[in-house]
């Protein structure tokens, strides 16, 4: 089943479920999307620089109010994470420069507890937090090597980020954040911190990371709409 068909099926299930939901306490469903910046929980060697990886998040959301202003929230989302490493090496007569861009695409489901105090009529702040579970479904790792006034062959290759020499597919961590809700619209800022070392041992990747492991870490700014 393609990702589009999967999201369409889940959306229809949520819609028809909402038709039978009780008025009190209410179920609410919606959509959410935005941009993110990810890196990794890792201190790299001084000669290697670490850059933020820009990506996106999009998902179908659901929440259940089990006490006044207190909610259980979840989501089935598609998100991209990753990191960019850059380095250089002085050679005879010139410099070799390299960039390795890791793009990791996940299907992610968080389970959050949210508190929503109302500050004005139809306007509420919200604060939420809890664990997330993500499973890698795709992505590419691109390696680019260039030589400046030095002998050597330039390289520009890519491979599956979750392949034999790539990352582990399962990622578990925590998400917390806050935002503003106005009637059916939301704007929010979230932070994610991975608890799982997703680097495989004895691979080219672990050699690059000096066998110290790798954990996802990032922030997301999103807009949402609730039905």
Tab-separated table of C-alpha atoms in Angstrom:
chain	number	residue	atom	x	y	z
A	1	UNK	CA	0.000	0.000	0.000
A	2	UNK	CA	1.400	3.391	-0.976
A	3	UNK	CA	1.786	6.201	1.548
A	4	UNK	CA	-1.024	8.180	-0.146
A	5	UNK	CA	-3.449	5.256	0.050
A	6	UNK	CA	-2.475	4.622	3.664
A	7	UNK	CA	-3.204	8.231	4.678
A	8	UNK	CA	-6.493	8.202	2.729
A	9	UNK	CA	-7.638	5.040	4.501
A	10	UNK	CA	-6.721	6.400	7.936
A	11	UNK	CA	-8.460	9.709	7.177
A	12	UNK	CA	-11.701	7.922	6.229
A	13	UNK	CA	-11.559	5.785	9.365
A	14	UNK	CA	-11.080	8.861	11.545
A	15	UNK	CA	-13.904	10.695	9.785
A	16	UNK	CA	-16.465	7.923	10.208
A	17	UNK	CA	-15.338	7.326	13.785
A	18	UNK	CA	-15.986	10.999	14.554
A	19	UNK	CA	-19.586	10.635	13.372
A	20	UNK	CA	-20.230	8.255	16.249
A	21	UNK	CA	-18.180	10.066	18.871
A	22	UNK	CA	-20.082	11.382	21.895
A	23	UNK	CA	-20.429	15.118	22.394
A	24	UNK	CA	-18.989	14.851	25.915
A	25	UNK	CA	-16.123	14.108	26.136
A	26	UNK	CA	-15.377	15.000	22.489
A	27	UNK	CA	-13.096	13.407	19.971
A	28	UNK	CA	-11.494	15.775	17.483
A	29	UNK	CA	-9.592	14.947	14.333
A	30	UNK	CA	-7.497	17.085	12.050
A	31	UNK	CA	-4.477	17.558	9.836
A	32	UNK	CA	-1.106	19.109	10.606
A	33	UNK	CA	1.904	20.066	8.519
A	34	UNK	CA	5.046	22.120	8.702
A	35	UNK	CA	8.791	22.370	8.336
A	36	UNK	CA	11.523	21.029	10.569
A	37	UNK	CA	15.241	21.228	11.249
A	38	UNK	CA	17.052	18.106	12.445
A	39	UNK	CA	20.511	17.187	13.577
A	40	UNK	CA	21.932	14.483	15.809
A	41	UNK	CA	22.862	13.949	19.444
A	42	UNK	CA	26.556	13.524	18.739
A	43	UNK	CA	29.834	15.387	19.205
A	44	UNK	CA	31.845	14.989	16.032
A	45	UNK	CA	35.578	15.338	15.581
A	46	UNK	CA	36.914	18.929	15.299
A	47	UNK	CA	37.713	18.503	11.603
A	48	UNK	CA	34.084	17.563	10.841
A	49	UNK	CA	31.318	20.173	10.904
A	50	UNK	CA	27.688	19.262	11.554
A	51	UNK	CA	24.873	21.143	9.797
A	52	UNK	CA	21.100	21.166	10.263
A	53	UNK	CA	18.982	19.129	7.857
A	54	UNK	CA	15.786	20.847	6.620
A	55	UNK	CA	12.693	18.665	6.172
A	56	UNK	CA	8.935	18.491	6.608
A	57	UNK	CA	6.183	16.899	8.696
A	58	UNK	CA	2.604	16.111	7.707
A	59	UNK	CA	0.027	14.000	9.489
A	60	UNK	CA	-3.506	13.153	10.562
A	61	UNK	CA	-4.222	14.047	14.194
A	62	UNK	CA	-6.693	12.903	16.843
A	63	UNK	CA	-7.379	14.026	20.401
A	64	UNK	CA	-9.688	13.043	23.254
A	65	UNK	CA	-10.629	15.309	26.161
A	66	UNK	CA	-10.762	13.153	29.277
A	67	UNK	CA	-10.785	16.037	31.788
A	68	UNK	CA	-11.466	19.753	31.552
A	69	UNK	CA	-8.718	21.207	29.349
A	70	UNK	CA	-6.688	17.966	29.514
A	71	UNK	CA	-6.356	15.853	26.372
A	72	UNK	CA	-4.834	12.694	25.004
A	73	UNK	CA	-3.331	13.365	21.571
A	74	UNK	CA	-1.935	11.151	18.846
A	75	UNK	CA	-1.038	11.394	15.193
A	76	UNK	CA	-0.120	9.253	12.201
A	77	UNK	CA	2.504	11.316	10.447
A	78	UNK	CA	5.125	11.294	7.737
A	79	UNK	CA	8.308	13.113	8.705
A	80	UNK	CA	11.823	13.595	7.379
A	81	UNK	CA	14.825	13.785	9.669
A	82	UNK	CA	18.546	13.754	9.062
A	83	UNK	CA	21.856	15.529	9.393
A	84	UNK	CA	24.579	16.957	7.159
A	85	UNK	CA	28.286	16.417	7.785
A	86	UNK	CA	31.070	18.343	6.056
A	87	UNK	CA	34.815	17.907	6.180
A	88	UNK	CA	38.049	18.569	4.348
A	89	UNK	CA	41.499	17.075	4.035
A	90	UNK	CA	44.687	18.792	2.941
A	91	UNK	CA	46.430	16.897	0.156
A	92	UNK	CA	49.609	17.548	-1.756
A	93	UNK	CA	48.948	20.619	-3.843
A	94	UNK	CA	45.316	21.093	-2.834
A	95	UNK	CA	42.317	20.161	-0.714
A	96	UNK	CA	39.743	17.376	-0.795
A	97	UNK	CA	36.288	18.441	0.463
A	98	UNK	CA	33.358	16.165	1.210
A	99	UNK	CA	29.708	16.503	2.196
A	100	UNK	CA	27.506	13.671	3.431
A	101	UNK	CA	23.765	14.413	3.559
A	102	UNK	CA	21.609	11.914	5.460
A	103	UNK	CA	17.861	12.058	4.736
A	104	UNK	CA	15.677	9.764	6.873
A	105	UNK	CA	11.963	9.403	6.136
A	106	UNK	CA	9.757	8.016	8.919
A	107	UNK	CA	6.197	7.004	9.650
A	108	UNK	CA	5.741	8.396	13.157
A	109	UNK	CA	3.113	8.016	15.903
A	110	UNK	CA	3.343	10.085	19.137
A	111	UNK	CA	1.258	9.647	22.300
A	112	UNK	CA	0.963	12.980	24.089
A	113	UNK	CA	-0.797	14.497	27.086
A	114	UNK	CA	-1.889	18.095	26.458
A	115	UNK	CA	-3.119	20.908	28.673
A	116	UNK	CA	-5.110	23.726	27.029
A	117	UNK	CA	-5.912	26.745	29.199
A	118	UNK	CA	-8.289	29.189	27.517
A	119	UNK	CA	-6.913	32.742	27.408
A	120	UNK	CA	-9.735	34.363	25.409
A	121	UNK	CA	-13.014	33.160	23.951
A	122	UNK	CA	-12.151	30.519	21.311
A	123	UNK	CA	-8.419	31.085	21.896
A	124	UNK	CA	-6.317	28.638	23.922
A	125	UNK	CA	-2.693	27.993	24.647
A	126	UNK	CA	-1.566	24.397	24.685
A	127	UNK	CA	1.350	22.507	26.166
A	128	UNK	CA	1.934	18.855	25.396
A	129	UNK	CA	4.511	16.116	25.775
A	130	UNK	CA	5.064	12.386	25.600
A	131	UNK	CA	6.812	9.576	23.724
A	132	UNK	CA	6.957	9.019	19.986
A	133	UNK	CA	7.555	5.864	17.963
A	134	UNK	CA	8.913	6.103	14.418
A	135	UNK	CA	9.757	3.543	11.747
A	136	UNK	CA	12.033	4.270	8.802
A	137	UNK	CA	10.355	3.842	5.416
A	138	UNK	CA	12.860	5.474	3.071
A	139	UNK	CA	15.439	8.134	2.420
A	140	UNK	CA	18.791	8.587	0.728
A	141	UNK	CA	22.307	9.229	1.961
A	142	UNK	CA	24.310	11.296	-0.516
A	143	UNK	CA	28.098	11.534	-0.506
A	144	UNK	CA	29.797	14.247	-2.548
A	145	UNK	CA	33.596	14.555	-2.782
A	146	UNK	CA	35.365	17.329	-4.677
A	147	UNK	CA	39.037	18.125	-5.187
A	148	UNK	CA	40.410	21.635	-5.380
A	149	UNK	CA	43.835	21.862	-6.993
A	150	UNK	CA	44.500	18.273	-5.921
A	151	UNK	CA	44.632	14.974	-7.722
A	152	UNK	CA	41.715	12.624	-7.262
A	153	UNK	CA	38.392	11.607	-8.713
A	154	UNK	CA	35.299	13.590	-7.743
A	155	UNK	CA	32.465	11.478	-6.320
A	156	UNK	CA	28.694	12.026	-6.172
A	157	UNK	CA	26.832	8.891	-5.043
A	158	UNK	CA	23.758	7.977	-2.993
A	159	UNK	CA	22.420	4.911	-1.204
A	160	UNK	CA	19.466	3.806	0.922
A	161	UNK	CA	19.683	5.470	4.354
A	162	UNK	CA	18.223	2.349	5.991
A	163	UNK	CA	20.232	-0.122	3.934
A	164	UNK	CA	22.827	-2.615	5.097
A	165	UNK	CA	25.377	0.106	5.832
A	166	UNK	CA	22.831	2.662	7.021
A	167	UNK	CA	20.686	3.408	10.046
A	168	UNK	CA	18.384	1.175	12.073
A	169	UNK	CA	14.725	1.684	11.177
A	170	UNK	CA	13.186	1.957	14.664
A	171	UNK	CA	13.442	5.323	16.413
A	172	UNK	CA	11.931	6.007	19.854
A	173	UNK	CA	12.101	9.312	21.678
A	174	UNK	CA	10.196	12.112	23.378
A	175	UNK	CA	8.306	15.066	21.927
A	176	UNK	CA	7.199	18.187	23.748
A	177	UNK	CA	6.025	21.591	22.667
A	178	UNK	CA	3.499	24.392	22.875
A	179	UNK	CA	1.311	26.475	20.643
A	180	UNK	CA	-1.838	28.471	20.087
A	181	UNK	CA	-5.284	27.217	19.096
A	182	UNK	CA	-7.883	29.555	17.572
A	183	UNK	CA	-11.241	27.933	16.849
A	184	UNK	CA	-10.286	25.165	14.380
A	185	UNK	CA	-6.766	26.409	13.614
A	186	UNK	CA	-3.498	25.717	15.404
A	187	UNK	CA	0.083	26.888	15.210
A	188	UNK	CA	2.708	25.076	17.215
A	189	UNK	CA	6.382	24.570	17.944
A	190	UNK	CA	7.705	21.136	18.921
A	191	UNK	CA	11.025	19.662	19.977
A	192	UNK	CA	11.973	16.000	19.550
A	193	UNK	CA	14.805	14.157	21.263
A	194	UNK	CA	15.651	10.620	20.217
A	195	UNK	CA	16.422	8.043	22.901
A	196	UNK	CA	17.415	5.248	20.507
A	197	UNK	CA	20.874	4.831	19.020
A	198	UNK	CA	19.992	4.255	15.365
A	199	UNK	CA	23.568	3.710	14.164
A	200	UNK	CA	24.549	0.130	13.266
A	201	UNK	CA	27.856	-1.240	14.544
A	202	UNK	CA	30.804	-2.160	12.327
A	203	UNK	CA	29.641	-0.215	9.266
A	204	UNK	CA	31.036	2.689	7.251
A	205	UNK	CA	28.509	4.893	9.046
A	206	UNK	CA	29.672	3.843	12.517
A	207	UNK	CA	33.253	4.458	11.395
A	208	UNK	CA	32.312	8.016	10.368
A	209	UNK	CA	30.657	8.489	13.774
A	210	UNK	CA	33.680	6.939	15.531
A	211	UNK	CA	31.379	4.218	16.952
A	212	UNK	CA	29.756	6.753	19.307
A	213	UNK	CA	26.248	6.207	17.981
A	214	UNK	CA	23.637	8.591	16.651
A	215	UNK	CA	20.280	9.833	17.976
A	216	UNK	CA	17.813	12.105	16.190
A	217	UNK	CA	17.186	15.606	17.532
A	218	UNK	CA	15.120	18.373	15.953
A	219	UNK	CA	12.510	21.125	16.051
A	220	UNK	CA	9.322	21.649	14.037
A	221	UNK	CA	7.039	24.607	13.307
A	222	UNK	CA	3.589	23.513	12.142
A	223	UNK	CA	0.098	24.675	11.203
A	224	UNK	CA	-3.002	22.572	11.772
A	225	UNK	CA	-6.729	22.406	11.155
A	226	UNK	CA	-9.289	20.474	13.225
A	227	UNK	CA	-12.596	19.232	11.862
